mmCIF file of C-alpha atoms and ligand atoms in Angstrom:
data_model
loop_
_atom_site.group_PDB
_atom_site.id
_atom_site.type_symbol
_atom_site.label_atom_id
_atom_site.label_comp_id
_atom_site.label_asym_id
_atom_site.label_seq_id
_atom_site.Cartn_x
_atom_site.Cartn_y
_atom_site.Cartn_z
ATOM 1 C CA MET K 1 -4.945 22.645 6.746
ATOM 2 C CA SER K 2 -8.361 22.972 4.999
ATOM 3 C CA LYS K 3 -9.657 19.860 3.831
ATOM 4 C CA ASN K 4 -9.874 16.356 5.818
ATOM 5 C CA ILE K 5 -7.156 13.879 4.927
ATOM 6 C CA CYS K 6 -9.515 11.280 3.697
ATOM 7 C CA PHE K 7 -13.272 10.905 2.994
ATOM 8 C CA ILE K 8 -14.887 7.591 2.445
ATOM 9 C CA ASP K 9 -18.404 6.794 1.663
ATOM 10 C CA GLY K 10 -18.538 3.099 1.957
ATOM 11 C CA LEU K 11 -22.198 2.773 0.728
ATOM 12 C CA GLU K 12 -21.864 4.890 -2.522
ATOM 13 C CA GLY K 13 -17.967 3.582 -2.994
ATOM 14 C CA ILE K 14 -16.412 7.092 -2.962
ATOM 15 C CA LEU K 15 -13.093 7.888 -1.937
ATOM 16 C CA LYS K 16 -11.156 11.218 -1.492
ATOM 17 C CA TYR K 17 -8.020 12.642 -0.586
ATOM 18 C CA ARG K 18 -8.100 16.069 0.813
ATOM 19 C CA GLY K 19 -11.528 16.564 -0.743
ATOM 20 C CA ILE K 20 -10.526 15.355 -4.249
ATOM 21 C CA ASP K 21 -12.097 12.194 -5.644
ATOM 22 C CA ILE K 22 -9.579 9.249 -6.198
ATOM 23 C CA ASN K 23 -10.543 8.883 -10.010
ATOM 24 C CA GLN K 24 -9.116 12.555 -10.506
ATOM 25 C CA LEU K 25 -5.946 11.897 -8.358
ATOM 26 C CA VAL K 26 -4.885 8.413 -10.140
ATOM 27 C CA ASP K 27 -3.353 10.052 -13.149
ATOM 28 C CA LEU K 28 -1.036 12.546 -11.395
ATOM 29 C CA PRO K 29 2.515 11.603 -10.339
ATOM 30 C CA TYR K 30 2.797 10.084 -6.864
ATOM 31 C CA ASP K 31 5.037 12.945 -5.706
ATOM 32 C CA ALA K 32 2.021 15.348 -6.175
ATOM 33 C CA ILE K 33 -0.180 12.816 -4.180
ATOM 34 C CA SER K 34 2.194 12.792 -1.237
ATOM 35 C CA TYR K 35 2.754 16.611 -1.353
ATOM 36 C CA LEU K 36 -1.173 16.702 -1.125
ATOM 37 C CA LEU K 37 -1.538 14.511 1.651
ATOM 38 C CA ILE K 38 1.359 15.607 3.893
ATOM 39 C CA LEU K 39 1.190 19.377 3.041
ATOM 40 C CA GLY K 40 -2.541 19.666 2.550
ATOM 41 C CA GLU K 41 -3.072 20.904 -1.160
ATOM 42 C CA LEU K 42 -2.115 19.834 -4.510
ATOM 43 C CA PRO K 43 1.405 21.519 -5.539
ATOM 44 C CA GLY K 44 1.552 24.018 -8.420
ATOM 45 C CA ASP K 45 4.109 23.117 -11.179
ATOM 46 C CA GLN K 46 7.078 25.014 -9.516
ATOM 47 C CA GLU K 47 6.108 23.629 -6.154
ATOM 48 C CA LEU K 48 5.981 20.028 -7.472
ATOM 49 C CA ALA K 49 9.219 20.492 -9.243
ATOM 50 C CA GLU K 50 10.981 21.359 -6.016
ATOM 51 C CA TYR K 51 9.388 18.788 -3.996
ATOM 52 C CA SER K 52 10.156 16.234 -6.535
ATOM 53 C CA ALA K 53 13.933 17.309 -6.610
ATOM 54 C CA CYS K 54 13.837 16.966 -2.931
ATOM 55 C CA LEU K 55 12.281 13.364 -2.814
ATOM 56 C CA HIS K 56 14.384 12.062 -5.776
ATOM 57 C CA GLY K 57 17.649 13.688 -4.277
ATOM 58 C CA ALA K 58 16.872 11.874 -0.801
ATOM 59 C CA ARG K 59 16.661 8.178 -2.090
ATOM 60 C CA GLU K 60 19.799 6.826 -1.440
ATOM 61 C CA VAL K 61 20.241 4.939 1.946
ATOM 62 C CA ASN K 62 23.480 5.013 3.777
ATOM 63 C CA ARG K 63 26.112 2.248 3.966
ATOM 64 C CA GLU K 64 25.009 1.242 7.612
ATOM 65 C CA VAL K 65 21.541 0.461 6.325
ATOM 66 C CA LEU K 66 22.776 -1.821 3.657
ATOM 67 C CA ASP K 67 24.992 -3.567 6.158
ATOM 68 C CA VAL K 68 21.962 -4.308 8.369
ATOM 69 C CA ILE K 69 20.265 -5.458 5.451
ATOM 70 C CA HIS K 70 23.083 -8.117 4.735
ATOM 71 C CA MET K 71 22.750 -9.266 8.457
ATOM 72 C CA CYS K 72 18.919 -9.930 8.386
ATOM 73 C CA ASN K 73 17.822 -13.515 8.353
ATOM 74 C CA PHE K 74 16.892 -14.021 4.648
ATOM 75 C CA ASN K 75 14.319 -16.607 5.505
ATOM 76 C CA VAL K 76 11.949 -14.004 7.458
ATOM 77 C CA ASP K 77 9.225 -12.177 5.900
ATOM 78 C CA SER K 78 9.999 -9.167 4.099
ATOM 79 C CA MET K 79 7.929 -6.813 6.210
ATOM 80 C CA GLU K 80 9.581 -8.318 9.428
ATOM 81 C CA ALA K 81 12.836 -7.221 7.629
ATOM 82 C CA LEU K 82 11.182 -3.729 6.710
ATOM 83 C CA ARG K 83 10.352 -2.794 10.180
ATOM 84 C CA THR K 84 13.737 -3.302 11.442
ATOM 85 C CA ILE K 85 15.378 -1.553 8.725
ATOM 86 C CA VAL K 86 13.221 1.711 9.169
ATOM 87 C CA SER K 87 13.697 1.497 12.660
ATOM 88 C CA PHE K 88 17.399 1.493 12.178
ATOM 89 C CA MET K 89 17.219 4.303 9.750
ATOM 90 C CA SER K 90 16.092 6.533 12.222
ATOM 91 C CA GLN K 91 19.522 6.573 13.996
ATOM 92 C CA PHE K 92 21.080 8.308 11.033
ATOM 93 C CA ASP K 93 18.439 10.988 10.499
ATOM 94 C CA PRO K 94 20.036 14.334 11.508
ATOM 95 C CA ASP K 95 16.684 15.568 12.327
ATOM 96 C CA ILE K 96 15.523 12.853 14.579
ATOM 97 C CA THR K 97 15.354 15.031 17.758
ATOM 98 C CA ASP K 98 13.784 18.030 15.920
ATOM 99 C CA SER K 99 10.099 17.669 16.245
ATOM 100 C CA SER K 100 9.457 21.141 14.772
ATOM 101 C CA PRO K 101 7.090 21.050 11.469
ATOM 102 C CA GLU K 102 10.168 21.686 9.513
ATOM 103 C CA GLY K 103 12.148 18.966 11.107
ATOM 104 C CA ASN K 104 9.274 16.565 10.719
ATOM 105 C CA THR K 105 8.860 17.483 7.038
ATOM 106 C CA ARG K 106 12.402 16.734 6.190
ATOM 107 C CA LYS K 107 12.155 13.337 7.986
ATOM 108 C CA ALA K 108 8.973 12.656 5.968
ATOM 109 C CA ILE K 109 10.735 13.495 2.536
ATOM 110 C CA ARG K 110 13.482 10.869 3.689
ATOM 111 C CA LEU K 111 11.011 8.294 4.909
ATOM 112 C CA ILE K 112 8.900 8.586 1.486
ATOM 113 C CA ALA K 113 12.079 8.504 -0.601
ATOM 114 C CA ARG K 114 14.075 5.872 1.093
ATOM 115 C CA ILE K 115 11.636 3.275 2.053
ATOM 116 C CA PRO K 116 11.385 2.041 -1.510
ATOM 117 C CA THR K 117 14.990 1.790 -1.651
ATOM 118 C CA ALA K 118 15.353 -0.133 1.391
ATOM 119 C CA VAL K 119 12.581 -2.645 0.103
ATOM 120 C CA ALA K 120 14.308 -2.936 -3.260
ATOM 121 C CA ALA K 121 17.987 -3.314 -1.695
ATOM 122 C CA HIS K 122 16.673 -6.029 0.679
ATOM 123 C CA TYR K 123 14.721 -8.007 -2.149
ATOM 124 C CA ARG K 124 17.840 -7.760 -4.127
ATOM 125 C CA ILE K 125 20.562 -8.849 -1.491
ATOM 126 C CA VAL K 126 18.140 -11.696 -0.331
ATOM 127 C CA ASN K 127 18.010 -12.942 -3.803
ATOM 128 C CA GLY K 128 21.960 -12.798 -4.120
ATOM 129 C CA ASN K 129 22.182 -9.920 -6.265
ATOM 130 C CA GLU K 130 23.765 -6.338 -5.565
ATOM 131 C CA PRO K 131 21.333 -3.358 -4.740
ATOM 132 C CA VAL K 132 20.752 -1.171 -7.625
ATOM 133 C CA PRO K 133 21.253 2.573 -6.619
ATOM 134 C CA PRO K 134 18.030 4.688 -7.124
ATOM 135 C CA ASP K 135 17.878 6.837 -10.408
ATOM 136 C CA PRO K 136 16.613 10.462 -9.493
ATOM 137 C CA SER K 137 15.630 10.807 -13.090
ATOM 138 C CA LEU K 138 12.765 8.373 -12.754
ATOM 139 C CA SER K 139 9.300 8.775 -11.180
ATOM 140 C CA HIS K 140 8.452 7.089 -7.842
ATOM 141 C CA GLY K 141 6.973 4.044 -9.688
ATOM 142 C CA ALA K 142 9.534 3.634 -12.433
ATOM 143 C CA ASN K 143 12.458 4.188 -9.911
ATOM 144 C CA PHE K 144 11.172 1.192 -7.704
ATOM 145 C CA LEU K 145 10.739 -1.196 -10.725
ATOM 146 C CA TYR K 146 14.271 -0.179 -11.712
ATOM 147 C CA MET K 147 15.873 -0.809 -8.394
ATOM 148 C CA ILE K 148 14.289 -4.193 -8.051
ATOM 149 C CA ARG K 149 14.922 -5.442 -11.604
ATOM 150 C CA GLY K 150 18.020 -3.543 -12.434
ATOM 151 C CA SER K 151 16.490 -2.453 -15.924
ATOM 152 C CA LYS K 152 14.004 0.261 -16.664
ATOM 153 C CA PRO K 153 10.284 -0.828 -16.847
ATOM 154 C CA SER K 154 8.102 -0.277 -19.990
ATOM 155 C CA GLN K 155 6.131 3.047 -19.716
ATOM 156 C CA LEU K 156 2.895 1.241 -18.968
ATOM 157 C CA GLU K 157 4.447 -0.815 -16.028
ATOM 158 C CA ALA K 158 5.947 2.456 -14.520
ATOM 159 C CA GLU K 159 2.572 3.983 -14.735
ATOM 160 C CA VAL K 160 0.728 0.978 -13.263
ATOM 161 C CA MET K 161 3.103 1.159 -10.502
ATOM 162 C CA GLU K 162 2.838 4.974 -9.932
ATOM 163 C CA LYS K 163 -0.892 4.295 -9.801
ATOM 164 C CA ASP K 164 -0.630 1.568 -7.328
ATOM 165 C CA PHE K 165 1.258 3.720 -4.922
ATOM 166 C CA ILE K 166 -1.407 6.436 -5.257
ATOM 167 C CA LEU K 167 -4.304 4.007 -4.636
ATOM 168 C CA SER K 168 -2.456 2.461 -1.504
ATOM 169 C CA ALA K 169 -1.607 6.021 -0.376
ATOM 170 C CA GLU K 170 -4.302 7.011 2.406
ATOM 171 C CA HIS K 171 -7.504 5.264 3.652
ATOM 172 C CA GLU K 172 -8.377 6.971 6.694
ATOM 173 C CA LEU K 173 -8.387 5.334 10.123
ATOM 174 C CA ASN K 174 -7.403 1.690 9.082
ATOM 175 C CA ALA K 175 -5.379 -0.505 11.343
ATOM 176 C CA SER K 176 -1.975 0.807 10.341
ATOM 177 C CA THR K 177 -2.826 4.312 10.113
ATOM 178 C CA PHE K 178 -4.458 3.994 13.519
ATOM 179 C CA SER K 179 -1.403 2.486 14.888
ATOM 180 C CA SER K 180 0.831 5.305 13.601
ATOM 181 C CA ARG K 181 -1.440 7.918 15.114
ATOM 182 C CA VAL K 182 -1.557 6.352 18.422
ATOM 183 C CA THR K 183 2.207 6.372 18.319
ATOM 184 C CA ALA K 184 2.414 9.919 17.186
ATOM 185 C CA SER K 185 -0.117 10.968 19.841
ATOM 186 C CA THR K 186 2.457 10.265 22.656
ATOM 187 C CA LEU K 187 4.540 12.734 20.757
ATOM 188 C CA SER K 188 7.049 9.843 19.948
ATOM 189 C CA ASP K 189 9.224 10.655 16.832
ATOM 190 C CA LEU K 190 8.043 10.027 13.287
ATOM 191 C CA TYR K 191 10.090 6.996 12.548
ATOM 192 C CA SER K 192 8.573 5.290 15.535
ATOM 193 C CA ALA K 193 5.007 6.074 14.330
ATOM 194 C CA ILE K 194 5.859 4.678 10.957
ATOM 195 C CA VAL K 195 7.447 1.646 12.315
ATOM 196 C CA SER K 196 4.108 0.932 14.366
ATOM 197 C CA GLY K 197 2.234 1.395 10.950
ATOM 198 C CA LEU K 198 4.476 -1.253 9.285
ATOM 199 C CA CYS K 199 3.734 -3.633 12.247
ATOM 200 C CA ALA K 200 -0.118 -3.481 11.650
ATOM 201 C CA LEU K 201 0.229 -3.434 7.920
ATOM 202 C CA LYS K 202 2.017 -6.691 8.051
ATOM 203 C CA GLY K 203 -0.923 -8.799 9.137
ATOM 204 C CA PRO K 204 -2.913 -10.910 6.766
ATOM 205 C CA LEU K 205 -6.262 -9.312 7.551
ATOM 206 C CA HIS K 206 -4.785 -5.995 6.550
ATOM 207 C CA GLY K 207 -1.850 -5.326 4.040
ATOM 208 C CA GLY K 208 -0.782 -9.049 4.106
ATOM 209 C CA ALA K 209 -4.021 -10.126 2.229
ATOM 210 C CA ARG K 210 -2.361 -9.115 -1.167
ATOM 211 C CA ALA K 211 0.337 -11.702 -0.920
ATOM 212 C CA GLU K 212 -2.314 -14.249 -0.051
ATOM 213 C CA VAL K 213 -4.408 -13.150 -3.038
ATOM 214 C CA MET K 214 -1.356 -13.855 -5.473
ATOM 215 C CA THR K 215 -0.874 -17.406 -3.843
ATOM 216 C CA MET K 216 -4.509 -18.345 -4.094
ATOM 217 C CA ILE K 217 -4.570 -17.260 -7.793
ATOM 218 C CA GLU K 218 -1.487 -19.276 -8.470
ATOM 219 C CA GLU K 219 -2.921 -22.229 -6.624
ATOM 220 C CA ILE K 220 -6.144 -22.092 -8.657
ATOM 221 C CA GLY K 221 -3.963 -22.006 -11.645
ATOM 222 C CA SER K 222 -6.556 -21.913 -14.380
ATOM 223 C CA GLN K 223 -10.054 -20.464 -15.156
ATOM 224 C CA GLU K 224 -11.771 -23.936 -14.990
ATOM 225 C CA ASN K 225 -10.542 -24.510 -11.308
ATOM 226 C CA ALA K 226 -11.669 -21.138 -10.191
ATOM 227 C CA GLU K 227 -15.383 -21.548 -9.601
ATOM 228 C CA LYS K 228 -14.852 -25.069 -7.893
ATOM 229 C CA ILE K 229 -12.231 -24.020 -5.459
ATOM 230 C CA ILE K 230 -14.067 -20.770 -4.476
ATOM 231 C CA LEU K 231 -17.188 -22.794 -3.870
ATOM 232 C CA GLU K 232 -15.088 -25.219 -1.470
ATOM 233 C CA LYS K 233 -13.766 -22.440 0.209
ATOM 234 C CA ILE K 234 -17.118 -20.830 0.839
ATOM 235 C CA GLU K 235 -18.460 -24.259 1.904
ATOM 236 C CA LYS K 236 -15.502 -24.559 4.446
ATOM 237 C CA LYS K 237 -16.401 -20.973 5.532
ATOM 238 C CA GLU K 238 -12.886 -19.764 4.521
ATOM 239 C CA LYS K 239 -12.324 -16.101 3.881
ATOM 240 C CA ILE K 240 -11.729 -15.322 0.350
ATOM 241 C CA MET K 241 -8.472 -13.057 0.312
ATOM 242 C CA GLY K 242 -8.938 -9.720 -1.367
ATOM 243 C CA PHE K 243 -12.576 -9.453 -0.618
ATOM 244 C CA GLY K 244 -14.827 -7.712 1.987
ATOM 245 C CA HIS K 245 -14.031 -4.385 3.746
ATOM 246 C CA ARG K 246 -15.100 -3.168 7.145
ATOM 247 C CA VAL K 247 -16.125 0.331 5.527
ATOM 248 C CA TYR K 248 -17.129 -0.521 1.975
ATOM 249 C CA LYS K 249 -20.260 -2.050 1.542
ATOM 250 C CA THR K 250 -20.220 -1.776 -2.207
ATOM 251 C CA TYR K 251 -17.518 -2.077 -4.890
ATOM 252 C CA ASP K 252 -14.112 -0.555 -3.430
ATOM 253 C CA PRO K 253 -13.444 2.317 -5.882
ATOM 254 C CA ARG K 254 -9.581 1.458 -5.809
ATOM 255 C CA GLY K 255 -10.637 -2.116 -6.703
ATOM 256 C CA ALA K 256 -12.403 -0.989 -9.727
ATOM 257 C CA ILE K 257 -9.302 0.931 -10.998
ATOM 258 C CA PHE K 258 -7.089 -1.927 -10.175
ATOM 259 C CA LYS K 259 -9.470 -4.378 -12.149
ATOM 260 C CA GLN K 260 -9.159 -1.965 -15.169
ATOM 261 C CA LEU K 261 -5.199 -1.627 -14.811
ATOM 262 C CA SER K 262 -4.922 -5.249 -14.426
ATOM 263 C CA ARG K 263 -6.947 -5.834 -17.698
ATOM 264 C CA GLU K 264 -4.944 -3.305 -19.663
ATOM 265 C CA LEU K 265 -1.589 -4.823 -18.506
ATOM 266 C CA ALA K 266 -3.038 -8.269 -19.469
ATOM 267 C CA GLU K 267 -3.850 -7.101 -22.954
ATOM 268 C CA ALA K 268 -0.556 -5.423 -23.375
ATOM 269 C CA LYS K 269 1.394 -8.555 -22.305
ATOM 270 C CA GLY K 270 -1.235 -10.702 -24.671
ATOM 271 C CA ASP K 271 -1.903 -13.016 -21.805
ATOM 272 C CA MET K 272 -5.350 -13.041 -20.224
ATOM 273 C CA CYS K 273 -4.800 -15.986 -17.980
ATOM 274 C CA TRP K 274 -4.584 -14.445 -14.477
ATOM 275 C CA TYR K 275 -6.897 -11.579 -15.328
ATOM 276 C CA GLU K 276 -9.648 -14.334 -16.302
ATOM 277 C CA ILE K 277 -8.929 -16.378 -13.333
ATOM 278 C CA ALA K 278 -9.602 -13.302 -11.161
ATOM 279 C CA GLU K 279 -12.696 -12.298 -12.956
ATOM 280 C CA LYS K 280 -13.937 -16.083 -12.490
ATOM 281 C CA ILE K 281 -13.131 -15.599 -8.845
ATOM 282 C CA GLU K 282 -14.954 -12.388 -8.527
ATOM 283 C CA GLU K 283 -17.839 -13.656 -10.532
ATOM 284 C CA THR K 284 -18.304 -16.704 -8.052
ATOM 285 C CA VAL K 285 -17.847 -14.767 -4.986
ATOM 286 C CA ILE K 286 -20.437 -12.192 -6.216
ATOM 287 C CA ARG K 287 -22.993 -14.708 -7.120
ATOM 288 C CA GLU K 288 -22.482 -16.921 -4.100
ATOM 289 C CA LEU K 289 -21.972 -14.241 -1.168
ATOM 290 C CA VAL K 290 -23.603 -11.012 -2.386
ATOM 291 C CA GLU K 291 -26.518 -12.272 -4.719
ATOM 292 C CA LYS K 292 -27.350 -15.432 -2.961
ATOM 293 C CA LYS K 293 -26.562 -14.658 0.800
ATOM 294 C CA GLY K 294 -26.910 -10.771 0.761
ATOM 295 C CA LYS K 295 -23.295 -10.138 2.260
ATOM 296 C CA PRO K 296 -21.529 -7.125 0.789
ATOM 297 C CA ILE K 297 -18.395 -9.078 -0.151
ATOM 298 C CA TYR K 298 -16.848 -7.168 -3.148
ATOM 299 C CA PRO K 299 -13.184 -7.108 -4.376
ATOM 300 C CA ASN K 300 -11.121 -4.795 -2.239
ATOM 301 C CA VAL K 301 -7.689 -3.020 -3.005
ATOM 302 C CA ASP K 302 -5.862 -6.419 -2.445
ATOM 303 C CA PHE K 303 -7.572 -8.333 -5.190
ATOM 304 C CA TYR K 304 -6.657 -6.744 -8.609
ATOM 305 C CA SER K 305 -3.437 -5.322 -7.237
ATOM 306 C CA GLY K 306 -2.358 -8.984 -6.600
ATOM 307 C CA VAL K 307 -3.273 -9.647 -10.235
ATOM 308 C CA ILE K 308 -1.075 -6.796 -11.459
ATOM 309 C CA TYR K 309 1.954 -8.082 -9.573
ATOM 310 C CA LYS K 310 1.396 -11.448 -11.297
ATOM 311 C CA TYR K 311 1.887 -9.404 -14.580
ATOM 312 C CA MET K 312 4.794 -7.408 -13.658
ATOM 313 C CA ASP K 313 6.579 -10.570 -12.164
ATOM 314 C CA ILE K 314 6.516 -9.070 -8.671
ATOM 315 C CA PRO K 315 6.778 -11.725 -6.074
ATOM 316 C CA PRO K 316 4.137 -12.351 -3.342
ATOM 317 C CA GLN K 317 6.981 -11.284 -0.750
ATOM 318 C CA LEU K 318 6.871 -7.712 -2.193
ATOM 319 C CA ALA K 319 3.259 -7.223 -2.219
ATOM 320 C CA THR K 320 2.910 -5.798 1.465
ATOM 321 C CA PRO K 321 6.299 -3.736 1.336
ATOM 322 C CA ILE K 322 4.749 -2.451 -1.871
ATOM 323 C CA PHE K 323 1.724 -1.368 -0.024
ATOM 324 C CA ALA K 324 3.891 0.387 2.716
ATOM 325 C CA ILE K 325 5.740 2.374 0.141
ATOM 326 C CA GLY K 326 2.505 3.911 -0.908
ATOM 327 C CA ARG K 327 0.846 4.101 2.453
ATOM 328 C CA VAL K 328 3.668 5.846 4.227
ATOM 329 C CA SER K 329 2.396 9.295 2.892
ATOM 330 C CA GLY K 330 -1.009 8.578 4.331
ATOM 331 C CA TRP K 331 0.713 7.731 7.753
ATOM 332 C CA ILE K 332 2.648 10.765 7.795
ATOM 333 C CA ALA K 333 -0.291 12.981 6.977
ATOM 334 C CA HIS K 334 -2.234 11.591 9.828
ATOM 335 C CA CYS K 335 0.831 11.881 12.129
ATOM 336 C CA PHE K 336 1.117 15.618 11.354
ATOM 337 C CA GLU K 337 -2.373 15.911 12.277
ATOM 338 C CA GLN K 338 -2.062 14.319 15.514
ATOM 339 C CA TYR K 339 1.095 16.242 16.222
ATOM 340 C CA GLU K 340 -0.990 19.546 15.860
ATOM 341 C CA LYS K 341 -3.504 18.170 18.408
ATOM 342 C CA LYS K 342 -0.805 17.508 21.126
ATOM 343 C CA ARG K 343 -3.249 15.060 22.831
ATOM 344 C CA ILE K 344 -2.798 11.514 23.634
ATOM 345 C CA ILE K 345 -5.269 8.762 21.936
ATOM 346 C CA ARG K 346 -6.454 6.653 24.906
ATOM 347 C CA PRO K 347 -9.716 4.684 23.928
ATOM 348 C CA ARG K 348 -11.428 2.757 26.974
ATOM 349 C CA ALA K 349 -11.552 -1.085 26.763
ATOM 350 C CA PHE K 350 -15.169 -1.091 26.420
ATOM 351 C CA MET K 351 -15.078 0.602 22.903
ATOM 352 C CA LEU K 352 -13.159 -2.512 21.774
ATOM 353 C CA ASP K 353 -16.333 -4.308 21.905
ATOM 354 C CA GLU K 354 -17.647 -2.381 18.812
ATOM 355 C CA CYS K 355 -14.496 -3.168 16.700
HETATM 356 N N1 LIG S 401 -14.653 -14.217 2.280
HETATM 357 C C1 LIG S 401 -15.608 -14.757 2.708
HETATM 358 N N2 LIG S 401 -16.548 -14.143 3.743
HETATM 359 C C2 LIG S 401 -16.289 -13.016 4.157
HETATM 360 C C3 LIG S 401 -15.208 -12.186 3.750
HETATM 361 C C4 LIG S 401 -14.385 -12.814 2.652
HETATM 362 N N3 LIG S 401 -13.242 -12.120 2.309
HETATM 363 N N4 LIG S 401 -15.080 -11.139 4.318
HETATM 364 C C5 LIG S 401 -16.094 -11.121 5.271
HETATM 365 N N5 LIG S 401 -16.855 -12.361 5.052
HETATM 366 C C6 LIG S 401 -17.981 -12.679 5.786
HETATM 367 C C7 LIG S 401 -17.720 -13.069 7.190
HETATM 368 O O1 LIG S 401 -17.516 -14.470 7.021
HETATM 369 C C8 LIG S 401 -18.930 -12.531 7.938
HETATM 370 O O2 LIG S 401 -19.943 -13.628 7.624
HETATM 371 P P1 LIG S 401 -20.959 -13.998 8.921
HETATM 372 O O3 LIG S 401 -21.684 -12.657 9.111
HETATM 373 O O4 LIG S 401 -21.837 -15.001 8.240
HETATM 374 O O5 LIG S 401 -20.139 -14.590 10.026
HETATM 375 C C9 LIG S 401 -19.297 -11.396 7.380
HETATM 376 O O6 LIG S 401 -18.979 -11.382 6.006
HETATM 377 C C10 LIG S 401 -18.684 -10.171 8.092
HETATM 378 O O7 LIG S 401 -17.393 -10.403 8.078
HETATM 379 P P2 LIG S 401 -16.450 -9.736 8.993
HETATM 380 O O8 LIG S 401 -14.968 -10.503 9.269
HETATM 381 O O9 LIG S 401 -17.120 -9.761 10.295
HETATM 382 O O10 LIG S 401 -16.196 -8.324 8.495
HETATM 383 P P3 LIG S 401 -15.162 -7.327 9.021
HETATM 384 O O11 LIG S 401 -15.713 -5.973 8.825
HETATM 385 O O12 LIG S 401 -14.841 -7.687 10.457
HETATM 386 O O13 LIG S 401 -13.772 -7.654 8.132
HETATM 387 C C11 LIG S 401 -12.137 -7.902 6.449
HETATM 388 C C12 LIG S 401 -13.362 -6.949 7.196
HETATM 389 C C13 LIG S 401 -11.098 -7.968 7.602
HETATM 390 C C14 LIG S 401 -11.651 -7.082 5.449
HETATM 391 C C15 LIG S 401 -12.679 -9.212 6.022
HETATM 392 O O14 LIG S 401 -13.754 -8.902 5.140
HETATM 393 C C16 LIG S 401 -11.578 -10.102 5.542
HETATM 394 O O15 LIG S 401 -10.999 -10.925 6.254
HETATM 395 N N6 LIG S 401 -11.318 -10.195 4.256
HETATM 396 C C17 LIG S 401 -10.224 -10.981 3.829
HETATM 397 C C18 LIG S 401 -8.876 -10.259 3.921
HETATM 398 C C19 LIG S 401 -8.759 -9.174 3.019
HETATM 399 O O16 LIG S 401 -8.898 -9.022 1.903
HETATM 400 N N7 LIG S 401 -8.113 -8.146 3.877
HETATM 401 C C20 LIG S 401 -7.711 -6.843 3.233
HETATM 402 C C21 LIG S 401 -8.659 -5.749 3.655
HETATM 403 S S1 LIG S 401 -8.411 -4.312 2.647
HETATM 404 C C22 LIG S 401 -6.970 -3.628 3.507
HETATM 405 O O17 LIG S 401 -6.660 -3.962 4.669
HETATM 406 C C23 LIG S 401 -6.151 -3.001 2.829
#
């Protein structure tokens, strides 16, 4: 494959998948992005149609998977359930022992197609509802919203969900991708590698931050409270969720797109409340931490995505699983690259001093 999976310029705020700027990719279907990531180039019309048909046709999960969801403890975190479910799904994949590139691509398609179904089924069952079977005629984003709600989303909501999956799809060697890659480097199977990614994504310093952003915005409750509460958090040296990044020392380009999308949703719904609270939080953090203290603490990918979920009535417990739905294509792309290397990743302990 020609281009690096991902390129990030953390000083200039540039993000590219396979050499293409994220701003050019965000209007494409998620299927085209997952094809680009795992197969290395953007598909042509015919290739995209065939790939989408495969993905959409593979969305259903088998009865045993639904049975396991019913047996989950409904009080546990949804990521805890998801890592169990994905691990269990491997036992029914006919290609589990086929680690050829073809076998791995078939497994990849099933994982990308079925993780949304598992997340939605778990969400509905936990809430006392029957799972909604996937609709192969819908896009990745629209189908997910349909499976959690039982009704088709508006065009704008479907587009926002699609873009959310795209913006979450890949981000170089973040903690979860690194975990997936380390597992793949042992030549363990793709499901094991993806479960490793899920386990790392779950933590509040990584994918778990989105849910915490939603809780924070809810607790703040009004634009008037925002400045006071954020100033108190800063005074107590608490981290403001959805801000800061190890690589970006400027505005996260995904954060900027999410901000624009959350504004569009707010305007379409005729309710600027959550957007205005978020803007006030951002304004306060930038004034206090960036301008006064010189720390590069800007909104990251998790901040305005949390606002979007408020507008789409998506509860906090779905925030990290949704991140996983998008990110699975990136994890797989890295695993494929690692499988080609056939070399175990084995850092030395002293390297951790730099982390
Ligand atoms: N709010 C307030 N202060 C912050 C924040 C924040 N969100 N993030 C960093 N800082 C401050 C730290 O207190 C520290 O200050 P100090 O030098 O005076 O001690 C300085 O900035 C550097 O912070 P580190 O934690 O060392 O930065 P690091 O690169 O290790 O962490 C991280 C990056 C984990 C993202 C951090 O910014 C953070 O915890 N953010 C909040 C959680 C979050 O939003 N996570 C999602 C990240 S994106 C993703 O994983 C998808």
